[in-house]
XYZ file of C-alpha atoms in Angstrom:
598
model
C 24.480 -37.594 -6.955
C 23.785 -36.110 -3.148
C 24.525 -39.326 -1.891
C 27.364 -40.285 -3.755
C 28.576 -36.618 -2.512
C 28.065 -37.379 0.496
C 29.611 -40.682 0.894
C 32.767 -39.269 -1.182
C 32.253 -41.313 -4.052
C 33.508 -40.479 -7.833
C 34.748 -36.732 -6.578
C 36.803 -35.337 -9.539
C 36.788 -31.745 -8.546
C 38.149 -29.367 -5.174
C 37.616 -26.076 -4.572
C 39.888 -24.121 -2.833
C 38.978 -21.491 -0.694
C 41.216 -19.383 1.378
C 41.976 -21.957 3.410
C 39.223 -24.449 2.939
C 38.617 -27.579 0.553
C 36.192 -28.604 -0.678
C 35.236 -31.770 -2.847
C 32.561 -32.524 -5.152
C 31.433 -33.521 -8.932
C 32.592 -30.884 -11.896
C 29.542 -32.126 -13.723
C 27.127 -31.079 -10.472
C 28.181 -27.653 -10.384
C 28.486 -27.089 -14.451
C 24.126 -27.785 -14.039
C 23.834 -25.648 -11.641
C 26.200 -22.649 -12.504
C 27.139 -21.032 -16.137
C 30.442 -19.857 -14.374
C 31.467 -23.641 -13.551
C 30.488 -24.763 -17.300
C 32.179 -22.311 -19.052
C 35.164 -23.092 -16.888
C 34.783 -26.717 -17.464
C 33.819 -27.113 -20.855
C 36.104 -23.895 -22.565
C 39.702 -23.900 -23.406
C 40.642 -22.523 -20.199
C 43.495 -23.806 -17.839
C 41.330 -24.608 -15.188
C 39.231 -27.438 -17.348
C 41.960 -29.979 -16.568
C 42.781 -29.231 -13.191
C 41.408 -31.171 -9.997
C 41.546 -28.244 -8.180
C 40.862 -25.075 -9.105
C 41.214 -21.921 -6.238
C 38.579 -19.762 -6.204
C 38.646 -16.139 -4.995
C 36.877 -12.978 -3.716
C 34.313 -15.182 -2.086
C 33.927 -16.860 1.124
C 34.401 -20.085 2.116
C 31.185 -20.413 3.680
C 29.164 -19.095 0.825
C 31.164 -21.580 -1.344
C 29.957 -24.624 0.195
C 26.267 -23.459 0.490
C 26.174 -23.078 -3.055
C 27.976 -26.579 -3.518
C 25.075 -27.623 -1.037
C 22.236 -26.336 -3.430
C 23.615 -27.447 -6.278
C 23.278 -31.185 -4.728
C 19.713 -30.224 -3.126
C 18.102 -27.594 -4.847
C 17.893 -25.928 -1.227
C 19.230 -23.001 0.783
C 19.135 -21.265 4.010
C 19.446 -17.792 3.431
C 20.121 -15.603 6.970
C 20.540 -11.903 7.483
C 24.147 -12.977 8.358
C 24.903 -14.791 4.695
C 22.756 -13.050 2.629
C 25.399 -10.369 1.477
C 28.291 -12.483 0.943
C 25.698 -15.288 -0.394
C 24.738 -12.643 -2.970
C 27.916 -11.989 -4.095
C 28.788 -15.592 -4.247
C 25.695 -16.215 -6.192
C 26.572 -13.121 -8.632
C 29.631 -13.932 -9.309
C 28.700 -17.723 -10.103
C 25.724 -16.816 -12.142
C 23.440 -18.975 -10.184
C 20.528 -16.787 -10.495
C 17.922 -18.428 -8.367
C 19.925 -18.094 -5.377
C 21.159 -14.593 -6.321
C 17.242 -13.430 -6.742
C 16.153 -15.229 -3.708
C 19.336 -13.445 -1.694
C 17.882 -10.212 -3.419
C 14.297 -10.648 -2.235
C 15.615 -11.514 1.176
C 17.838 -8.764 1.707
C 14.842 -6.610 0.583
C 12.609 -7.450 3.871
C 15.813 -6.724 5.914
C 16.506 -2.869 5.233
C 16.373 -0.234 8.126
C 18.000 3.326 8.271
C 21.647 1.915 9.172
C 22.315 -0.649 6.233
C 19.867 1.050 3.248
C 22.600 3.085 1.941
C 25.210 0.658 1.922
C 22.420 -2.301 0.402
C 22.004 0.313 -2.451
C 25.459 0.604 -2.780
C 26.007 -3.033 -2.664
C 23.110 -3.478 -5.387
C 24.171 -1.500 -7.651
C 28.174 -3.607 -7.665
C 26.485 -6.523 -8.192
C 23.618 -5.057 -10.784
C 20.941 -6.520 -8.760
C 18.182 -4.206 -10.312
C 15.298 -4.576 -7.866
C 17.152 -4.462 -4.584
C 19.105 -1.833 -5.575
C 15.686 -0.011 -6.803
C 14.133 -0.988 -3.165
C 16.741 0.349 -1.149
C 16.952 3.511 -2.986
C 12.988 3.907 -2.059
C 13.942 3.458 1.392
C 16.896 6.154 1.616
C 14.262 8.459 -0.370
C 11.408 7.497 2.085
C 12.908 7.655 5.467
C 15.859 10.235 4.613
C 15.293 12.594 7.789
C 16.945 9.912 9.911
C 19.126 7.991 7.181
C 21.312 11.205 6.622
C 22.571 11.337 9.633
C 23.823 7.627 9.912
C 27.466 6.538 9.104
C 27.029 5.036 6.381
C 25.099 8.431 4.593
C 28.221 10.495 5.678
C 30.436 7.713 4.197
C 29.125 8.195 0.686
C 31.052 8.989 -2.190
C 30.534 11.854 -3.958
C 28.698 10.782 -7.088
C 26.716 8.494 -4.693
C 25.167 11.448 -2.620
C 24.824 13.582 -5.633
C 22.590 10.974 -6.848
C 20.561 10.806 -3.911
C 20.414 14.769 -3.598
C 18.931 15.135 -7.070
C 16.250 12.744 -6.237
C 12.721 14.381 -6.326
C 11.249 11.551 -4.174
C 13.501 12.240 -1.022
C 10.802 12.258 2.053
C 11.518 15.654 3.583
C 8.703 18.518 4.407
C 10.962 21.531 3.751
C 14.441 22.050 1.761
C 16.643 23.144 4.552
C 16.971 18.996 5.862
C 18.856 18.192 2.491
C 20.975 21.474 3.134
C 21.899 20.399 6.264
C 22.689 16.963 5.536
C 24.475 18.166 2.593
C 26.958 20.017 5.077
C 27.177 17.550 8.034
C 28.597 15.206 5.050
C 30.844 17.844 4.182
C 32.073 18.351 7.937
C 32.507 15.073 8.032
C 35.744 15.077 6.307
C 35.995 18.748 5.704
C 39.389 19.026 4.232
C 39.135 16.480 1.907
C 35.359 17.148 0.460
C 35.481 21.107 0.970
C 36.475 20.888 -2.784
C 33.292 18.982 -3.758
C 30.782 21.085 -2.111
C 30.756 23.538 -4.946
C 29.356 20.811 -7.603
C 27.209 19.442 -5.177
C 25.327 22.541 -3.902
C 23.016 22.593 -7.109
C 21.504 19.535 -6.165
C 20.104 21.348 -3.293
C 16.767 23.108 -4.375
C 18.006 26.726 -2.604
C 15.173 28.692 -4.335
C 13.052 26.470 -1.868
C 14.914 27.944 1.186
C 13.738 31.353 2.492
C 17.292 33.680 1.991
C 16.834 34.317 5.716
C 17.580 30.513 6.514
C 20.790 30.688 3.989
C 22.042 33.545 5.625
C 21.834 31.931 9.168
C 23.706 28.911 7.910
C 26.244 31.508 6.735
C 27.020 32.919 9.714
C 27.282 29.754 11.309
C 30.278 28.590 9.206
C 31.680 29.028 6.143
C 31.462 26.533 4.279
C 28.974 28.198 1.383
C 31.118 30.954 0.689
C 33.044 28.493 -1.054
C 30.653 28.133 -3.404
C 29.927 32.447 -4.422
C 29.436 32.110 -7.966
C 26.314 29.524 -7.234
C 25.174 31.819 -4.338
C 24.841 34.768 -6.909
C 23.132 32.658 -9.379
C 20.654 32.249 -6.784
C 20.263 35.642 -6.483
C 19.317 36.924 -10.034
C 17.338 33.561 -10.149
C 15.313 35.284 -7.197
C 15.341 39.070 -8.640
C 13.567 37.634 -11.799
C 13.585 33.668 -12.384
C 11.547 34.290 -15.552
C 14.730 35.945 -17.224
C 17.475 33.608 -15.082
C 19.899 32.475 -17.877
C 22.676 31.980 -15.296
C 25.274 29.105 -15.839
C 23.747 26.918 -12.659
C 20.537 25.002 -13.318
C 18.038 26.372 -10.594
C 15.272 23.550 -9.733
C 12.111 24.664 -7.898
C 10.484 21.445 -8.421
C 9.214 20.296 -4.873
C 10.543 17.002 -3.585
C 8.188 14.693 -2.531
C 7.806 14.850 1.168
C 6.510 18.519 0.124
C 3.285 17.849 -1.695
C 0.559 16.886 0.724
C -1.666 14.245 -0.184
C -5.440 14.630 -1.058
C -7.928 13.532 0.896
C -9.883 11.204 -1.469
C -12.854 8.642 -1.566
C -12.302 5.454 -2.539
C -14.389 2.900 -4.465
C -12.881 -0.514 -3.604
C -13.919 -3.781 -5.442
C -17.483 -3.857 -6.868
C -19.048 -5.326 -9.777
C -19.198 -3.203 -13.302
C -19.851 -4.678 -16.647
C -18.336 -1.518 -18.193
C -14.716 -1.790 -16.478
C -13.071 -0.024 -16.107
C -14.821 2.130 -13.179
C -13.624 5.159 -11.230
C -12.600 4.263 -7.993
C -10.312 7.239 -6.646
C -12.370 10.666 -6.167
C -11.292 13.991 -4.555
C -14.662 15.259 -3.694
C -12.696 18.765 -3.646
C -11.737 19.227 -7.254
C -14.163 16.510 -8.608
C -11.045 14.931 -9.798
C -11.036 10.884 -10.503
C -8.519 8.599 -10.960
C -7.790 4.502 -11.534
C -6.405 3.033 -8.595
C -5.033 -0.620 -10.064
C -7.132 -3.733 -9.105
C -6.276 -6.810 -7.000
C -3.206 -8.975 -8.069
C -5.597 -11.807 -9.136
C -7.908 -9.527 -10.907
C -5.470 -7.239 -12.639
C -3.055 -10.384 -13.846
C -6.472 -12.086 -15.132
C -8.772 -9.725 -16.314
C -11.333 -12.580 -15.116
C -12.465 -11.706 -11.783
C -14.956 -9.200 -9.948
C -14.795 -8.314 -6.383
C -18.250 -8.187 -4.843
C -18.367 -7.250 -1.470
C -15.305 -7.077 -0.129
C -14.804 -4.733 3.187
C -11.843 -2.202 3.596
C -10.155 -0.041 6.252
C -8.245 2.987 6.296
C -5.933 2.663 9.559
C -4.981 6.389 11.423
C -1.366 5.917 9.659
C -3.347 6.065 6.250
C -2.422 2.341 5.505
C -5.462 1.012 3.259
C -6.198 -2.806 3.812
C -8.860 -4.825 1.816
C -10.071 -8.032 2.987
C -12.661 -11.101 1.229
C -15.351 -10.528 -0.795
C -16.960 -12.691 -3.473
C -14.494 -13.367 -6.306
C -17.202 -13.734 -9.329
C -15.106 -15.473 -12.538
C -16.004 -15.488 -16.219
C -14.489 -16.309 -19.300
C -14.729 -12.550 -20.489
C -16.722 -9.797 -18.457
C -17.191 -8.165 -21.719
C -18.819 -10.340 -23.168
C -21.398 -10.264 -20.049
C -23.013 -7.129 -20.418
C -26.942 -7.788 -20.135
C -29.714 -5.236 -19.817
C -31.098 -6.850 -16.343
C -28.034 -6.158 -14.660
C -28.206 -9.569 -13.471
C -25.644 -12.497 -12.067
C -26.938 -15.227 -14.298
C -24.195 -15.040 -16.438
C -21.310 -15.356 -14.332
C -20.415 -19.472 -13.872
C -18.582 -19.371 -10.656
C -18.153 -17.294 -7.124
C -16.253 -18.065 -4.509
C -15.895 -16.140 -0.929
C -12.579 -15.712 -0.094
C -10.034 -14.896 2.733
C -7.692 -12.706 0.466
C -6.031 -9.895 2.157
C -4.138 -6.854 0.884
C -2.337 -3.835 1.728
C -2.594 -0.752 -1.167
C 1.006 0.765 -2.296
C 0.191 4.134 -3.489
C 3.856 4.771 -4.492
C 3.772 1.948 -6.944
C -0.010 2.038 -7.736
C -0.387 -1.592 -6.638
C -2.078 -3.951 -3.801
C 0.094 -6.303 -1.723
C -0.698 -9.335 -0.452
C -0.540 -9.996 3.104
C -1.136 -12.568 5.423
C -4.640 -14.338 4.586
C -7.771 -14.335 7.012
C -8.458 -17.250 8.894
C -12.028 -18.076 7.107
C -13.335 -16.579 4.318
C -16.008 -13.858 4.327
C -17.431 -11.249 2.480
C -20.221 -8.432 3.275
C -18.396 -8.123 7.111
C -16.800 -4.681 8.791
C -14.002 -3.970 9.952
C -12.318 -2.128 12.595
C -8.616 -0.736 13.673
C -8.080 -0.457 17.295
C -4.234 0.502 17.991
C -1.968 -1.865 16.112
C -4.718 -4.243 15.565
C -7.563 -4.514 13.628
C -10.734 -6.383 13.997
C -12.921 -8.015 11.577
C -16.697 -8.554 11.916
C -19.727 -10.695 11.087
C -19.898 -11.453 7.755
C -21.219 -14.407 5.276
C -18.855 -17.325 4.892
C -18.985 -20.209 2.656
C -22.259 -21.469 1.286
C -23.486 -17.656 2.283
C -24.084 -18.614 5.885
C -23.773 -15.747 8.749
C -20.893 -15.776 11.228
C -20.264 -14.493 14.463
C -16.494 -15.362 14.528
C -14.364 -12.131 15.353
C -10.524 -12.150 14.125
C -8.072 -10.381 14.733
C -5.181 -8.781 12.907
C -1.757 -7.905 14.056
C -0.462 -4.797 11.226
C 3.287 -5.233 12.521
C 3.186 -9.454 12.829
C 0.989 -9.493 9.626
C -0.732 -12.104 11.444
C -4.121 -13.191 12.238
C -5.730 -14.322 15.397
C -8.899 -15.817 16.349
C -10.405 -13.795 19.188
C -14.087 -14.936 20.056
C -17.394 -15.250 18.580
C -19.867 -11.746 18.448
C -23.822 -11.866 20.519
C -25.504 -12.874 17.495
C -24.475 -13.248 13.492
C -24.538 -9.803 11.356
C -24.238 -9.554 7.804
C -23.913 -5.854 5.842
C -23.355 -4.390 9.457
C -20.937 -1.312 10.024
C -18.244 -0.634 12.780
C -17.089 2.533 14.001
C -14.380 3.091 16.746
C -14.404 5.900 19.970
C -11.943 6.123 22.482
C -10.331 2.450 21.468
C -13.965 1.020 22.047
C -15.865 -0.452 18.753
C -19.514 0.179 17.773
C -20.897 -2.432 16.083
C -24.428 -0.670 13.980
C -27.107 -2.596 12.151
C -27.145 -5.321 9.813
C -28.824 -8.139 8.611
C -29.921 -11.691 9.140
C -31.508 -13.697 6.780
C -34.132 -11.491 5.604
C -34.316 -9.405 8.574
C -32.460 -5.898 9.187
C -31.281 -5.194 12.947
C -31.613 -1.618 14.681
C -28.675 -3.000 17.062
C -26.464 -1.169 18.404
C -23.394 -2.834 20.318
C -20.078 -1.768 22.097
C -16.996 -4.070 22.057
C -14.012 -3.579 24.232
C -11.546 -5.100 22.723
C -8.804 -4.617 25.816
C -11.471 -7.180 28.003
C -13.281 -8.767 25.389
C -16.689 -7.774 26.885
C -19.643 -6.552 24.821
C -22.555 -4.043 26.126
C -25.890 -3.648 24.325
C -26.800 0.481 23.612
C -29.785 1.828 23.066
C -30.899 0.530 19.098
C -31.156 2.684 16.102
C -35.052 3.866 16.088
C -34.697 3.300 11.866
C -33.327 -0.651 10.912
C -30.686 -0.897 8.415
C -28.067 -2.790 6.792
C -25.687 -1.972 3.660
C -25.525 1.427 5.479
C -22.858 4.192 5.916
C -21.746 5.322 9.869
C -19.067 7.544 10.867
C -17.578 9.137 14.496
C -17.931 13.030 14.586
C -16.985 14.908 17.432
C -18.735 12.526 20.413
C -21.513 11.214 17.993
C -21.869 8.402 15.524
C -24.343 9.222 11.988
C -25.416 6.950 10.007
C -27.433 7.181 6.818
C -28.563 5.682 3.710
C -28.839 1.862 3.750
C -31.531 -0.807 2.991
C -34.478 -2.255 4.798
C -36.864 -5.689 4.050
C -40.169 -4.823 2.275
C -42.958 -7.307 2.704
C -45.274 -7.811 0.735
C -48.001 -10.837 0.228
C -45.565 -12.307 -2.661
C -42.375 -10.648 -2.426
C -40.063 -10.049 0.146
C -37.795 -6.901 -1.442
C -34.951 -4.441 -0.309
C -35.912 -0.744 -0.057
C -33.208 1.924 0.212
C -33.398 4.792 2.833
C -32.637 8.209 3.067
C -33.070 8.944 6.631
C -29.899 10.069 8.713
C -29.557 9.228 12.537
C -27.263 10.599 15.086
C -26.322 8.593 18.188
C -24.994 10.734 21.323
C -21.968 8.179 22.957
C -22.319 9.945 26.147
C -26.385 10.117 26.315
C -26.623 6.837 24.521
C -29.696 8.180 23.076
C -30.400 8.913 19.233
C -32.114 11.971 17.181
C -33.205 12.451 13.919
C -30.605 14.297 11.302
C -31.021 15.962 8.073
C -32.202 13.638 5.802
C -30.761 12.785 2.192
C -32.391 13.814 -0.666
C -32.752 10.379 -2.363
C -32.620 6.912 -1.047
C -29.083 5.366 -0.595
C -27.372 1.929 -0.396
C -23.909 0.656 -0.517
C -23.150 3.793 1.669
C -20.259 5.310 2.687
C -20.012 8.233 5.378
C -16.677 10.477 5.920
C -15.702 13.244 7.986
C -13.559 14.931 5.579
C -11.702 17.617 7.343
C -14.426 18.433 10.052
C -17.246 18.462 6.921
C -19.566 14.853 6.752
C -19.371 13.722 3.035
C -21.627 10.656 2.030
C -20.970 8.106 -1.205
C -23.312 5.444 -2.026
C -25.798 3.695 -4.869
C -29.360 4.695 -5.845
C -31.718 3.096 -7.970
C -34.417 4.033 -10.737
C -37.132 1.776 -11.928
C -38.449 2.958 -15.333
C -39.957 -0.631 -15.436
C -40.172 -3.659 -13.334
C -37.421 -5.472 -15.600
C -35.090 -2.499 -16.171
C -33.221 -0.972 -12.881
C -30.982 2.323 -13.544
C -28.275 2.463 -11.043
C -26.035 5.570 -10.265
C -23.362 6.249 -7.709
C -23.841 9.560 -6.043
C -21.655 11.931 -3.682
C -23.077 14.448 -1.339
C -21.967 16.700 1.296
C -23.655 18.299 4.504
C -23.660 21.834 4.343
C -22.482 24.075 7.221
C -25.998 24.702 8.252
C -25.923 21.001 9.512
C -29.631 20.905 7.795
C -29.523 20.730 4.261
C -27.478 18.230 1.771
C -25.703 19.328 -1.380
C -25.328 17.143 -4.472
C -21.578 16.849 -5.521
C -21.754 14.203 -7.741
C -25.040 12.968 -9.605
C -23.367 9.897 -11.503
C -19.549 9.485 -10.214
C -19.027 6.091 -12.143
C -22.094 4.146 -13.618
C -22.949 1.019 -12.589
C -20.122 0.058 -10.132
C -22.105 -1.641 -7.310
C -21.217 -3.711 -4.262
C -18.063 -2.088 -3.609
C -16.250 -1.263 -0.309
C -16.485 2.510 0.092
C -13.860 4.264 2.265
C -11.646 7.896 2.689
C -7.612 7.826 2.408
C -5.173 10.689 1.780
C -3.809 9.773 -1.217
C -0.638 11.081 -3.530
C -2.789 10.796 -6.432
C 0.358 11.739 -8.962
C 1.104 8.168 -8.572
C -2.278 7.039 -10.356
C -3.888 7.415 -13.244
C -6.373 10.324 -13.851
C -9.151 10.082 -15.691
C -10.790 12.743 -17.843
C -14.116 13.928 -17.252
C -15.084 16.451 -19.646
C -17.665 18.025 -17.581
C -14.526 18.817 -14.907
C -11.329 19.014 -17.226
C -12.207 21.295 -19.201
């Protein structure tokens, strides 16, 4: 049919445009579009006609849609996506009108947002209306004060108002934007002020504040019977029974986060496993699993490594995807990975959305890897050592752009590292420890990432790999871990317990308090100025059964002596990526723990 439509063959149809024709197949379009078959094939007037004039769409929009109809293809740009969407809407060619959608999506910013959700919503598009709506919420402080904001109607701004998820630290921003829209056109929406004020949470606003706006105009004392509501509400709010609803319910921008540890992949038989923790109220929550893994059920993440960048953004990278038919019916006393039938490495990547509980996917690594580091330096972050395919060692370093979502290959490391950690001081990364083969490394290296030059520092006096390291003050620790054990049969991994402290400016290394039980899988966190540390021990009752238990403790102020703050935080989760993130841990799922909740 495309090329008897384009060599003007058998045409029995024009559409009529404003000014433009255009000529094509009635059958073509009734495929494509439920508008064009129910005109063509109903008793309507335009069934018999060879043309039929079309408007409140453009012509340009028109003739794309003619275009995909022939080709199945369509070039969406941020200059046709609007009209293309309403084109697409009002034709009922869905495809085109979700792709438009999905499109318009990556393109909001604080000057279109308002009139996107406004846009949506005409043309019911659900999602985009939904995403734009985040937006305005999330980035309100400037988006009030933009043209298109002060342009709203009145029901639209009373909707936004009443949100609870508007982005602002203190009440008096949605007063004031509130009132710049009303200056805006002041004679004409002086009247609307009065229904509009409730949305604004006043019993959040010190009186002081509402007095000052007061005297600088006077545009509240239109609204005296809502200000004296507010009033009694504030004399006695337990026996309020005033005619205005009073809301003290904090919007969201007001609740600070919680500083939380986070338990990312891992392998548990007994899924699902804690992997949120605020080591402050010894609350736990679910954080939701990788898009493969939570669509499937199927898959285990072993091994994976994560980073939590200084704008709190929480990427997870690789890792061993380990498949079976059904994990539950796995469960073995050994603990062992006999029963799983496949692994693969992988060069997944993902960014977590705490507002939607969910992980992202971004732009893939360039090779796959699991048990590597990484680091963020600026706007970029750098990945590690690692095993690749076939579990061999690299020494390939890549690099991430955040803002390009794109990776780079940046040069190859001194020598491979597996199970190493990475720490970063004055935008220069330490690179700690390791393995190779069945040897642990005491090395201690600084990468510059500006020049691309490494410099050897003086080694860790303890060997270690699977270990935890942090930056406090002008010092790196690092604790916990595993070393090779060799004996005349065996060759075995030993946990440790011993904590080391390197001085950056001495580059020379002491001996710090040390845990109270051997650690692996480690992570180590300055929390709030206090040194927190998350990780896996073992008990042997016998040389075939291995008790495993994931343990949290924290450095007391003495800077000498560990306290326990967890003894058994979530069973046999193992091989995860452990990291800190302030979380908004509302948006997850708590679980109960009896020993806590109650």
């Amino acid at each position: 049919m495309k090329s008897l439509f384009d060599e003007g063959l058998l045409l029995d149809l024009t559409l009529c445009v404003q000014q433009r024709k255009f000529r094509c197949h009635r059958n073509v379009l009734a495929c494509t579009s439920p508008y064009f078959k129910a005109m063509f094939t109903a008793d309507l007037t335009e069934r018999g006609q060879a043309e039929v004039e079309l408007h409140e769409v453009d012509p340009e929009s028109v003739y794309l849609i003619i275009e995909y109809a022939y080709t199945g293809h369509i070039e969406i740009t941020r200059s046709n996506a609007q009209n293309l969407l309403a084109a697409s809407s009002l034709f009922q060619v869905t495809r085109v009108l979700k792709a438009c959608a999905t499109f318009m999506e990556t393109q909001l910013d604080e000057l279109n947002c308002v009139g996107v959700h406004y846009f949506a919503h005409i043309h019911n598009c659900t999602a985009l209306r939904k995403k734009a709506q985040e937006f305005i919420e999330k980035n309100f402080v400037n988006v009030c004060h933009g043209e298109e904001f002060l342009s709203l109607p009145e029901d639209k701004l009373s909707e936004i108002l009443s949100s609870s998820e508007l982005n602002v630290e203190k009440e008096e921003i949605v007063l004031d934007a509130l009132l710049n829209w009303t200056l805006h056109e002041r004679d004409v929406r002086i009247s609307s002020l009065s229904e509009l004020l409730p949305q604004v949470r006043l019993a959040l606003i010190n009186s002081c504040y509402i007095q000052e706006v007061l005297g600088r105009n006077n545009l509240l004392s239109e609204c005296t019977e809502f200000l004296k509501d507010l009033k009694t509400f504030e004399a006695n709010p337990e026996k309020y029974a005033g005619k205005h609803a009073i809301s003290t319910v904090l919007r969201s921008g007001m609740i600070k986060p919680d500083i939380c540890i986070l338990l990312i992949g891992g392998v548990d038989h007994k899924k699902p496993s804690i992997n949120c923790y605020n080591p402050l109220t010894r609350e736990a929550y679910f954080m939701a699993g990788f898009n493969e893994e939570l669509s499937t059920g199927l898959y285990a993440v072993e091994d994976p490594a994560c980073i939590v960048t200084d704008k709190n953004q929480i990427f997870v990278a690789g890792g061993n995807y380990i498949y079976h038919e059904n994990l539950a019916e796995c469960q073995s006393d050994d603990d062992s990975f006999e029963e799983y039938e496949e692994e693969s490495v992988r060069k997944d990547f993902f960014m977590f959305d705490n507002d939607h509980d969910c992980w992202l996917s971004r732009a893939p690594m360039l090779f796959p890897k699991s048990n590597f580091a990484l680091a963020q330096v600026g706007n970029t972050l750098f990945c590690f050592g690692g095993l690749t395919i076939n579990q061999h060692p690299t020494e390939i370093i890549e690099s991430y752009d955040i803002t390009l979502n794109k990776w780079s290959y940046v040069s190859m490391m001194p020598t491979t590292l597996v199970d190493l950690s990475a720490v970063v001081h004055d935008d220069l990364i330490y690179v700690l420890g390791g393995r190779t083969g069945v040897g642990a490394h005491n090395v201690v290296m600084r990468y510059n990432p500006k020049k691309s030059e490494w410099l050897s520092l003086a080694g860790m006096p303890t060997p270690r790999f699977n270990f935890g390291a942090c930056v406090m003050a002008d010092e790196i620790y690092v604790c916990g871990g595993q070393i090779y054990s060799h004996t005349s049969h065996t060759i075995n991994r030993e946990a440790l317990n011993s904590v080391e402290i390197y001085s950056i400016e001495s580059n020379q290394w002491r001996q710090g308090p040390d845990l109270p039980e051997d650690m692996y899988n480690t992570g180590l966190f300055n929390l709030h100025g206090e040194l927190y540390a998350c990780g896996t021990t073992e008990y042997h009752r016998s040389a075939y059964r291995i008790y495993r238990f994931n343990v949290v403790y924290k450095l007391l102020s003495d800077q000498s002596t560990w306290k326990q703050v967890e003894s058994d935080l979530c069973g046999t989760l193992r091989d995860y990526a452990c990291v800190a993130a302030h979380m908004h841990t509302r948006k997850l799922s708590q679980v109960f723990r009896p020993d806590v909740d109650t």
